[in-house]
Coordinates of C-alpha atoms in Angstrom, one line a residue:
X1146 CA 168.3 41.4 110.3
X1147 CA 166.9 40.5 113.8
X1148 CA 169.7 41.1 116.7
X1149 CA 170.7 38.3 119.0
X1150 CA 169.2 38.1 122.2
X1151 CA 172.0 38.8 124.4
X1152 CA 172.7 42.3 122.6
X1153 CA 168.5 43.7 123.0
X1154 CA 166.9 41.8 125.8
X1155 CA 167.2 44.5 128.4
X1156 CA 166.2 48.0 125.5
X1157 CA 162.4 46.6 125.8
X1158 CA 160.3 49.9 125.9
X1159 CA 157.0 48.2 126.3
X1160 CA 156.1 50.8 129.3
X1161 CA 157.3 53.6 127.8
X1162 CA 154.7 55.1 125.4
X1163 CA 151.3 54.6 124.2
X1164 CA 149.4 53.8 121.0
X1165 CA 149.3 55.9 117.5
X1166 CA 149.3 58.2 114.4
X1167 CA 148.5 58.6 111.0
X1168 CA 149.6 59.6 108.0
X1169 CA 150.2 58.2 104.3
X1170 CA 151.1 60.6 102.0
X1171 CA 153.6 61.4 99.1
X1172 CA 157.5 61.9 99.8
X1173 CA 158.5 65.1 98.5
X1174 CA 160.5 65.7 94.7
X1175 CA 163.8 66.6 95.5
X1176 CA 167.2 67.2 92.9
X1177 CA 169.3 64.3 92.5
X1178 CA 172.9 65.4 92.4
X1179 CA 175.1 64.7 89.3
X1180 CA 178.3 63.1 90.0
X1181 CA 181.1 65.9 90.3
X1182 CA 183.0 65.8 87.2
X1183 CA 185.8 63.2 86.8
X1184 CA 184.6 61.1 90.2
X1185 CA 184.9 57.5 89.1
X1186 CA 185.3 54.3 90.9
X1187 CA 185.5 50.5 89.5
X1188 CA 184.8 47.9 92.3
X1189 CA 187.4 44.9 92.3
X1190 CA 185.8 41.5 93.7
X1191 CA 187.1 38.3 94.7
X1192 CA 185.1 35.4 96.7
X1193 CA 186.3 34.0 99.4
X1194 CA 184.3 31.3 100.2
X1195 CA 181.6 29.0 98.1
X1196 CA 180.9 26.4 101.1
X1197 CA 177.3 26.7 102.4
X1198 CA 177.6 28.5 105.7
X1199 CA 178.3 32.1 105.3
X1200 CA 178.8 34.5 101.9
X1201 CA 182.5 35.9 101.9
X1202 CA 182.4 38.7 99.0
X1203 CA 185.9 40.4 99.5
X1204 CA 186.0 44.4 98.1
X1205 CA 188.6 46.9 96.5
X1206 CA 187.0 50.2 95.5
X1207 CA 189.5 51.6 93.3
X1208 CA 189.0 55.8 92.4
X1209 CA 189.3 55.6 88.5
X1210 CA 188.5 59.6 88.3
X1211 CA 189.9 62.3 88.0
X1212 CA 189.8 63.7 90.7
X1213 CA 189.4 63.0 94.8
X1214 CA 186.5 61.0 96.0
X1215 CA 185.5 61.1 99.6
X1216 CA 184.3 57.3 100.5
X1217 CA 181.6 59.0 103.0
X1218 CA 179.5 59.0 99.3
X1219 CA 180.3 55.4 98.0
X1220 CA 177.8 52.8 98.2
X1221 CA 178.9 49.5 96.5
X1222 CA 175.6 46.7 96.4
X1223 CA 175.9 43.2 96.3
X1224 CA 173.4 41.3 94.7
X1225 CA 171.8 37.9 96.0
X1226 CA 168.7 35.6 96.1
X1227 CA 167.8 35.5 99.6
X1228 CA 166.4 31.5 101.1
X1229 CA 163.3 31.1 101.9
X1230 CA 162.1 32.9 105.1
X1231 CA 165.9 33.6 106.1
X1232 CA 166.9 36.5 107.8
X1233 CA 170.6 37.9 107.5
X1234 CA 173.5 38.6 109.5
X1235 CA 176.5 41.5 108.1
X1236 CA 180.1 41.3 109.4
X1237 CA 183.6 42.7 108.2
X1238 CA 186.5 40.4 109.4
X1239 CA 189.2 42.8 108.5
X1240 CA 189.4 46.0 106.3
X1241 CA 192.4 48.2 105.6
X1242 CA 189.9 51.1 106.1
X1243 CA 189.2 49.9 109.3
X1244 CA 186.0 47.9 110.0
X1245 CA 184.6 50.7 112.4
X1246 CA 184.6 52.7 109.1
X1247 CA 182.5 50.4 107.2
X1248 CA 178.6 49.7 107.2
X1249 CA 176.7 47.0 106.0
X1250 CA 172.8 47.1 105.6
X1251 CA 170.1 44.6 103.2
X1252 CA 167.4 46.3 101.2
X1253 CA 164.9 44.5 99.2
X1254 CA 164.7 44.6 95.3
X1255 CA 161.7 46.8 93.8
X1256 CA 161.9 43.8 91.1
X1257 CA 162.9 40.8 92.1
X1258 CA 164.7 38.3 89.9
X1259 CA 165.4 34.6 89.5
X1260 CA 168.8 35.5 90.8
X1261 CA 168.3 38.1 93.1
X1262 CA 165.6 39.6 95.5
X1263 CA 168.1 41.0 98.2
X1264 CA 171.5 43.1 98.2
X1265 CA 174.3 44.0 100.9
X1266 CA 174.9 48.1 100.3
X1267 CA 178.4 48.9 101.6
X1268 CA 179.0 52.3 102.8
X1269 CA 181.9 54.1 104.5
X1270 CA 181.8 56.6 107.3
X1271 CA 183.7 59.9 107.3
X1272 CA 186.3 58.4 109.2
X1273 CA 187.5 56.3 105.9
X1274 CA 188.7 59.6 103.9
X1275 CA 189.1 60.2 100.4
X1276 CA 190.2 58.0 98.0
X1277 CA 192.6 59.9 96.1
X1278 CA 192.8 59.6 91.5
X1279 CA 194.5 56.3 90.7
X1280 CA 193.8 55.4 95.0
X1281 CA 191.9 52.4 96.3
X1282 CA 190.8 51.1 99.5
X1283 CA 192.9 48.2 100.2
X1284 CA 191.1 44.8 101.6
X1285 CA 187.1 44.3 102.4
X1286 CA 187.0 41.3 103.9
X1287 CA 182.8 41.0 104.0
X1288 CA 180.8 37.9 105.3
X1289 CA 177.2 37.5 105.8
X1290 CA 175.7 34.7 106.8
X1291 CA 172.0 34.0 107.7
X1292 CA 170.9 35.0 110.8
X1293 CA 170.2 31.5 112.6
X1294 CA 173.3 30.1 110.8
X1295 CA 171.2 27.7 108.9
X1296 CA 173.3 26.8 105.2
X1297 CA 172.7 28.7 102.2
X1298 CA 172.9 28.5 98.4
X1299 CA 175.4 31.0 96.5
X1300 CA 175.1 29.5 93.2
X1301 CA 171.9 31.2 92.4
X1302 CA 173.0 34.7 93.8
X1303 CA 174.0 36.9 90.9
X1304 CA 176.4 38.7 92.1
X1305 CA 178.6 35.8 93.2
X1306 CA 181.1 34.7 91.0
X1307 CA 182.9 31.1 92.1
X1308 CA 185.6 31.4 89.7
X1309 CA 186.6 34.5 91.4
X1310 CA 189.8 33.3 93.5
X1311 CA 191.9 37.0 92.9
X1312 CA 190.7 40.3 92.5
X1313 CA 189.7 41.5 89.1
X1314 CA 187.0 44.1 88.2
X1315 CA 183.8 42.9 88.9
X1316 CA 180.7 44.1 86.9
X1317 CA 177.7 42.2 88.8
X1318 CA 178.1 44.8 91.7
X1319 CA 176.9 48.4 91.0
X1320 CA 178.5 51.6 92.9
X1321 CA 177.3 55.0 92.5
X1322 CA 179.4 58.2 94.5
X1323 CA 177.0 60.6 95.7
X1324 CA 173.7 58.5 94.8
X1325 CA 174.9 58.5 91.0
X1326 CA 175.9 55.0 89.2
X1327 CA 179.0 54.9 87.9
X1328 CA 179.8 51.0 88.3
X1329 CA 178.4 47.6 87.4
X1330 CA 175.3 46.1 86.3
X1331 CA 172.3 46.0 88.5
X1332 CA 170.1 43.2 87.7
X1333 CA 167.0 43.9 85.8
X1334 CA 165.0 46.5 86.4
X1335 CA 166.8 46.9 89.5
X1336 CA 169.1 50.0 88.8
X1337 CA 170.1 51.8 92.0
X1338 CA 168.3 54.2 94.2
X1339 CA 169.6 57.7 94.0
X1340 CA 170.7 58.6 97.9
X1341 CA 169.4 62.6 97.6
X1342 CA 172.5 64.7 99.2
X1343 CA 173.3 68.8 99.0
X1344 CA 170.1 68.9 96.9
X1345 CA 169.7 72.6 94.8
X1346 CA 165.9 72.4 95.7
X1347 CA 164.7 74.2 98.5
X1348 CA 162.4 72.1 101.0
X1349 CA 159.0 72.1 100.2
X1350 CA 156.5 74.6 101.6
X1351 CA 153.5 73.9 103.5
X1352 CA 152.5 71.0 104.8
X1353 CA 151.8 69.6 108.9
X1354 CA 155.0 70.1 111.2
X1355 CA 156.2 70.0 114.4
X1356 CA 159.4 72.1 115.2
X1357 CA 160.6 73.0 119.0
X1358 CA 163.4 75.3 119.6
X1359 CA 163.1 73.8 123.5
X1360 CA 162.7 78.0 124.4
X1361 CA 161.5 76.7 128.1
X1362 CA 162.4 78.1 131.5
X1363 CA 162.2 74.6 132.9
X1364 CA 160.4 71.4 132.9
X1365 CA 157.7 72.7 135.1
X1366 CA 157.1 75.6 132.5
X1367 CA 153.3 75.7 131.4
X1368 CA 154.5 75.5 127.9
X1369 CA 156.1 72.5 128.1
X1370 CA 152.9 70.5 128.7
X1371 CA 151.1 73.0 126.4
X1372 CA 153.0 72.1 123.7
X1373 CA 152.2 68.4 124.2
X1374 CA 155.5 67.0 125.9
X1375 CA 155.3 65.2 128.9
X1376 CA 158.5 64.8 131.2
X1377 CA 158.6 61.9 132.4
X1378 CA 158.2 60.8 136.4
X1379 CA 156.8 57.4 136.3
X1380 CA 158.2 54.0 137.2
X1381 CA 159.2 51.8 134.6
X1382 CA 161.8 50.3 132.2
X1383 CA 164.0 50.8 130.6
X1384 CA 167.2 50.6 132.1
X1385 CA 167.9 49.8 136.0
X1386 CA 165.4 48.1 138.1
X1387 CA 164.3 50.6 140.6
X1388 CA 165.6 53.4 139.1
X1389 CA 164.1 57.0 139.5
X1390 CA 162.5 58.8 136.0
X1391 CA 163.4 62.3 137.3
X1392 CA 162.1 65.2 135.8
X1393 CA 163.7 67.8 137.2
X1394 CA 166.5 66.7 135.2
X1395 CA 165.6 67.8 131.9
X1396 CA 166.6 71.5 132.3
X1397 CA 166.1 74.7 129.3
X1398 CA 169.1 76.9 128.9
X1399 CA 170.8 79.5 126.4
X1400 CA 173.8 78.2 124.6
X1401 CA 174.9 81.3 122.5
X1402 CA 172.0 82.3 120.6
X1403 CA 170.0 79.0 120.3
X1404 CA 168.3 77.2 123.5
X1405 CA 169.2 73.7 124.3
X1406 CA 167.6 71.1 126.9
X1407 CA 169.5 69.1 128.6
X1408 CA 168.8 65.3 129.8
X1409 CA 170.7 64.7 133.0
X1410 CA 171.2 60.5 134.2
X1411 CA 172.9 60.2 137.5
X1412 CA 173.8 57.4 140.1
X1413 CA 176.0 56.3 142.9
X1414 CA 176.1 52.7 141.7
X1415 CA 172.8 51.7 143.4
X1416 CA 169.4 51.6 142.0
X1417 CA 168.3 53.8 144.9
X1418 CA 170.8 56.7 143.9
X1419 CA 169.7 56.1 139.6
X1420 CA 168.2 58.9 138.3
X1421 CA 167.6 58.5 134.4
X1422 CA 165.4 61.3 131.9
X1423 CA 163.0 60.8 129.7
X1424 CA 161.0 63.7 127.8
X1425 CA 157.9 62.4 125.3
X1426 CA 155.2 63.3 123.0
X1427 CA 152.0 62.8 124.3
X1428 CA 150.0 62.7 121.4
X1429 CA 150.5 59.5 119.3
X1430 CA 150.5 60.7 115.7
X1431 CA 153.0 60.7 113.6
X1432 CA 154.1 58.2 111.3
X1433 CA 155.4 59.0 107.4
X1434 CA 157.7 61.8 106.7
X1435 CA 160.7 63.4 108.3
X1436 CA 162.0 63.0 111.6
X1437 CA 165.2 65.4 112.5
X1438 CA 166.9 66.7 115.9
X1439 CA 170.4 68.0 116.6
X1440 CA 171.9 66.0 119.3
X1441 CA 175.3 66.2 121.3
X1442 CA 176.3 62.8 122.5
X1443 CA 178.7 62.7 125.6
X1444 CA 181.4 59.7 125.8
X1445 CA 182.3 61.1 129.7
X1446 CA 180.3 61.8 132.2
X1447 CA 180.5 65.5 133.7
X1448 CA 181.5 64.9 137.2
X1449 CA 182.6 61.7 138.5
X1450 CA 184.4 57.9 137.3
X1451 CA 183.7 57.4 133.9
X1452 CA 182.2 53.4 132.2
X1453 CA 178.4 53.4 133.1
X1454 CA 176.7 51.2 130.2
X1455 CA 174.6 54.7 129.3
X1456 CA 172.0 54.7 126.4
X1457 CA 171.3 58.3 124.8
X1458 CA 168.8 58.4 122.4
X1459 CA 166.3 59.7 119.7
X1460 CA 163.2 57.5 118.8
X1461 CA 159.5 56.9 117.7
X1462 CA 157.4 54.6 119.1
X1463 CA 154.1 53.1 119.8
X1464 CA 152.6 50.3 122.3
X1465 CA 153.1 46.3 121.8
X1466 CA 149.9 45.4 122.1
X1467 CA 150.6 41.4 122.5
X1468 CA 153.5 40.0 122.4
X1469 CA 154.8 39.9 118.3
X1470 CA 152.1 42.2 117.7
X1471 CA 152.7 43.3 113.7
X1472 CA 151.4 46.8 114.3
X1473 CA 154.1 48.0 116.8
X1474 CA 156.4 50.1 115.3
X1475 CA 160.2 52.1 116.8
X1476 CA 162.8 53.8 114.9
X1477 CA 166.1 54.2 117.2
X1478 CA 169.3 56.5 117.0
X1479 CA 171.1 55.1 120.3
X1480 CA 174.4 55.5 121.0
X1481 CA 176.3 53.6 123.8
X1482 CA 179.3 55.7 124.9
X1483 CA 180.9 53.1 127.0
X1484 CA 179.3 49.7 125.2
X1485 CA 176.9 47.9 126.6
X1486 CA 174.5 44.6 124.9
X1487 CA 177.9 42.4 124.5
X1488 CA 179.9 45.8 123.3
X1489 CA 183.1 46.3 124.4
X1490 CA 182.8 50.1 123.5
X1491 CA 181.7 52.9 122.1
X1492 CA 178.7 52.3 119.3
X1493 CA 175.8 54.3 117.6
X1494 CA 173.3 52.0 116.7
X1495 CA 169.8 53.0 114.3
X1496 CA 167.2 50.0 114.4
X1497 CA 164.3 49.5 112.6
X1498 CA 161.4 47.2 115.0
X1499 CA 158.5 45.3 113.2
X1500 CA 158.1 43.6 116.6
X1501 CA 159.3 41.7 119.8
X1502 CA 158.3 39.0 122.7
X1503 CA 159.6 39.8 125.7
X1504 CA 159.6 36.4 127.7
X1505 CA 160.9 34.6 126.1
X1506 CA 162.9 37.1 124.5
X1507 CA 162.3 37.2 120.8
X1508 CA 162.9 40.0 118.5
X1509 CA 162.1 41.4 114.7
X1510 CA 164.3 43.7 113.4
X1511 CA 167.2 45.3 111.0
X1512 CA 169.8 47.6 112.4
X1513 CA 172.7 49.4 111.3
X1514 CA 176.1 50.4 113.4
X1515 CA 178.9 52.0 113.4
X1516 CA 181.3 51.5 116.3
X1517 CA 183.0 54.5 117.1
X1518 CA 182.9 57.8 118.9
X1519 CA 180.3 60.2 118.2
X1520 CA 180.7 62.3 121.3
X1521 CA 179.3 66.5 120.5
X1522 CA 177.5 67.7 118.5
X1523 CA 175.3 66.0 115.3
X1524 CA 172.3 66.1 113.3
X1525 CA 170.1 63.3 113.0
X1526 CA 167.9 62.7 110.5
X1527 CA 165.1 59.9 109.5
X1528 CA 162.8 59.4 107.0
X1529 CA 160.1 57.2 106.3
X1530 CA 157.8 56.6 103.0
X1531 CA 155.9 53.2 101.6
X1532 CA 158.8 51.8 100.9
X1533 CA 161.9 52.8 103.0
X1534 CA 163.4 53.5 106.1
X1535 CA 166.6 55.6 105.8
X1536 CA 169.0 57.0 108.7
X1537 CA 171.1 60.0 108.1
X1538 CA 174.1 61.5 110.2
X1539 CA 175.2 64.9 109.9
X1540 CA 174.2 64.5 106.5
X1541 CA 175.8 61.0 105.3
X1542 CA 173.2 57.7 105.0
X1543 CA 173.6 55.7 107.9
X1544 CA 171.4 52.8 107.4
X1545 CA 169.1 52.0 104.9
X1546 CA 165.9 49.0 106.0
X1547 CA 164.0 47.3 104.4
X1548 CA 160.1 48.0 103.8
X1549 CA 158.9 45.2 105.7
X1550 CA 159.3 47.5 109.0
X1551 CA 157.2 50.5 107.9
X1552 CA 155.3 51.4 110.4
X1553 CA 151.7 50.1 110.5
X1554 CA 150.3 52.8 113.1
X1555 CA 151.4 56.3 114.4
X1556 CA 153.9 56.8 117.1
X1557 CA 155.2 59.3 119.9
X1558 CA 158.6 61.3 119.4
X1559 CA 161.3 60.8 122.4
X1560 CA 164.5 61.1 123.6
X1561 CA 165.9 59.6 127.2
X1562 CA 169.3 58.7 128.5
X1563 CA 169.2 55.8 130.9
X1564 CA 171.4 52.8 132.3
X1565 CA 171.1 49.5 130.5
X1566 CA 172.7 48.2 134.2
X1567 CA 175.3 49.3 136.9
X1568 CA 177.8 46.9 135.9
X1569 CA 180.0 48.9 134.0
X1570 CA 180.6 50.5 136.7
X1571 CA 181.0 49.5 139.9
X1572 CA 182.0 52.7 142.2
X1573 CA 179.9 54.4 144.7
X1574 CA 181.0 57.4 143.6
X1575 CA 178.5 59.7 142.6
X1576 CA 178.8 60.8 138.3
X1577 CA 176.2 62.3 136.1
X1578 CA 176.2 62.4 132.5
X1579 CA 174.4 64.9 129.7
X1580 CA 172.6 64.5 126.9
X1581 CA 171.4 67.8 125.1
X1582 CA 168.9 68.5 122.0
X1583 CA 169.1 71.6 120.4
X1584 CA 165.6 71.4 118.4
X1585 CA 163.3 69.0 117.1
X1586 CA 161.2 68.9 113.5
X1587 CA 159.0 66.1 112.2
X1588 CA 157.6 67.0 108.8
X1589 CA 154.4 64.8 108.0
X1590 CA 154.0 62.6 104.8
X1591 CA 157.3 64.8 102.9
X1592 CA 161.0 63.0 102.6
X1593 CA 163.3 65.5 102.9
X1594 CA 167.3 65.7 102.4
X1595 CA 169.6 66.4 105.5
X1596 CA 170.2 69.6 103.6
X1597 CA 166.7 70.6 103.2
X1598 CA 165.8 69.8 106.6
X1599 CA 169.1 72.3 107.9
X1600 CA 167.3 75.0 105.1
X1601 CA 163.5 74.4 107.2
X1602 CA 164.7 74.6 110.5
X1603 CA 166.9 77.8 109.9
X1604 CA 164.0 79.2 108.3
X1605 CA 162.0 78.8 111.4
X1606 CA 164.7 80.5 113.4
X1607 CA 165.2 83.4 110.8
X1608 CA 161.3 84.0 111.2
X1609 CA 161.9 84.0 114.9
X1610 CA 159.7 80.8 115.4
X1611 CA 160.1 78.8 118.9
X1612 CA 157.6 76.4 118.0
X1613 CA 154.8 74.8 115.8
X1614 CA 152.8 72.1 115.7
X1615 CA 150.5 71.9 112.8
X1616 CA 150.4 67.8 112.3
X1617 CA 146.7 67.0 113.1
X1618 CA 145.7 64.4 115.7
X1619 CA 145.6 60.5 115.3

């Protein structure tokens, strides 16, 4: 699902990093969770639309248990044949919920059928609640459309049903609650992926890591740069033209017991005054496995007017070699307090990068969003295997892509604040605005739950460990 080109054409990172990693290996076995006694929900579809331009499948997730079910853990899949070459494009039009509390992301069928090759996975954030026993969710007004706008053929998708003018149970969709079925059909061979949450197992022991507690005095600390992180001073995009990469504003300091590094971005609405922060890997080399830091977002700045179009972020990369190169690789967490890329406000975004061109601007791609506020505090977690890229947020999926943007080389670790432009905001007036980390962990070639990464990095603290970095080089 590539973006359009007004929402990405200024994020290019193409001077940012350099080349790669490696790293194949075996995800970890982890416990799949049994749905909690009496949690039940039937899906109720209705189409509402069978033209050629766009899919319209409209959604009721009705809680037919026995007891509460928080919609955080629902994931209801649609099931389609995709067209030829064809990209797609997810939108909600109107949801009692609230759109903002609803995500849409297309994954790619282990066993692809004569009626389906693709699905839509509907998920809720934790701002949608609990449905309660007897509940449901009210209107899910859905549409996807390809991504060019080119038409489309329904009647070969198996999950739509043309007769469907109302809403009646509808058994060609699957849910599960908690990464358990307990609705629909998939079609063959095709049964849903268990999502792994609050697993009983404890993470897996041995194995190449890198964790960082961030225990510095400051960025020109020897250990800093001993421990393979470069703070960034060079010229370059992203963000303004002319803008300063300052490293003496990623700072180390105590917060209670843990330490925390801070990224500071500053201006006085020139490109002069712009000071953005960037901290990165040196070393190229890590690819599959588990990538995790705990992260506090800021929607205001800490001194000054507030509505610069800020990017804070977490991300891999590697180098574009040539322009649609098929061996560069990113993975994204970026959230944009104040909007920014045709946003009118606050969004977190996680994107998935097979490739790009940057003139003229063309880009490769599946993302995920969710627009709302995630200002403080929250753990971030990715993983990648042979066959999937999934997103977590203090412990719920976020997005889920599709295998055909695995990475095809190793890549650096980073996180950098920066201004996507100064028109946000206009004033003179100086304003800064944080971003801080708390640690980072990358665990090579081993998927592991939200849960077991909280269980690895506490373990590290209890053992009184600052840092490691065991993951041998590209």
């Amino acid at each position: 699902m590539s973006e359009p080109k007004s929402t990405r054409n200024l994020r290019v990172r193409a001077a940012l990093v350099v080349a790669a990693v490696t790293g194949l290996g075996a995800t970890a076995l982890t416990a799949l969770p049994a749905a909690a006694a009496g949690e039940a929900v039937t899906v109720q579809y209705r189409q509402s639309a069978t033209g050629s331009d766009q899919v319209e499948p409209w959604f009721k997730v009705v809680n037919s248990g026995a007891s509460s079910v928080p919609l955080s853990q629902v994931k209801v899949r649609y099931y389609f044949k995709a067209d030829a070459g064809a990209s797609y494009t997810y939108a909600c039009s109107w949801a009692v919920k609230g759109c903002a509390n609803l995500t849409g992301t297309f994954g790619t069928l282990a066993h692809p059928t004569a009626t389906a090759d693709r699905y839509l996975e509907v998920g809720f954030t934790a701002g949608a609640g609990s449905l309660a026993p007897g509940a449901d969710t009210g209107d899910m007004q859905l549409r996807f459309h390809r991504s060019n706008w080119q038409p489309l053929n329904q009647s070969d998708d198996y999950s739509f049903g043309p007769s469907q003018t109302a809403y009646a149970n509808w058994s060609k969709v699957t849910a599960t609650v908690g990464g358990v079925r307990v609705w629909g059909t998939a079609p063959a061979g095709n049964e849903p992926t268990p999502t792994p949450t609050d697993p009983t197992t404890p993470p897996p022991t041995g194995g190449a890591a890198l964790f960082d507690d961030f225990d510095y005095t400051g960025h020109t600390d020897p250990a800093v740069s001993a421990h393979g992180w470069s703070v960034r001073s060079n010229s370059g995009g992203p963000g303004v033209p002319g803008a300063t990469w300052a490293a003496e504003n990623v700072t180390f300091a105590k917060e209670g017991t843990n330490s925390i590094m801070n990224l500071r971005t500053s201006t006085a609405g020139t490109a002069e005054s712009t000071r953005q922060t960037e901290i990165l890997t040196r070393s190229t080399k890590f690819r599959n496995g588990t990538y995790a830091a705990r992260v506090r977002f800021s929607d205001a700045p800490v001194s000054g007017p507030d509505g610069d179009r800020l990017v804070q972020t977490f991300f891999t990369i590697n180098d574009l070699k040539a322009p649609m190169a098929d061996d560069y690789a990113e993975y994204d967490f970026e959230y944009l307090p104040n909007g920014g890329w045709g946003e009118p406000a606050n969004i977190l975004y996680t994107t998935s990068w097979e490739t790009y061109r940057p003139d003229p601007w063309e880009a490769v791609n599946q993302h995920s969003e969710v627009r709302a506020s995630y200002a403080g505090w929250h753990d971030l977690v990715l993983t990648i295997d042979d066959n999937t890229i999934v997103y977590y947020v203090d412990g719920q999926e976020f997005g889920r892509h599709d295998a055909r943007y695995l990475p095809e080389r190793p890549m650096s670790i980073n996180f950098n604040q920066w201004l996507i432009d100064l028109q946000g905001q206009t004033s003179t007036t100086p304003r800064s605005y944080d971003q801080k980390v708390d640690y980072v962990l990358h665990v090579k070639d081993q998927v592991l739950t939200p849960a077991q990464v909280a269980a690895k990095v506490a373990a590290y603290r209890t053992a009184g460990t600052a840092f490691e970095d065991s993951v041998p080089a590209a």
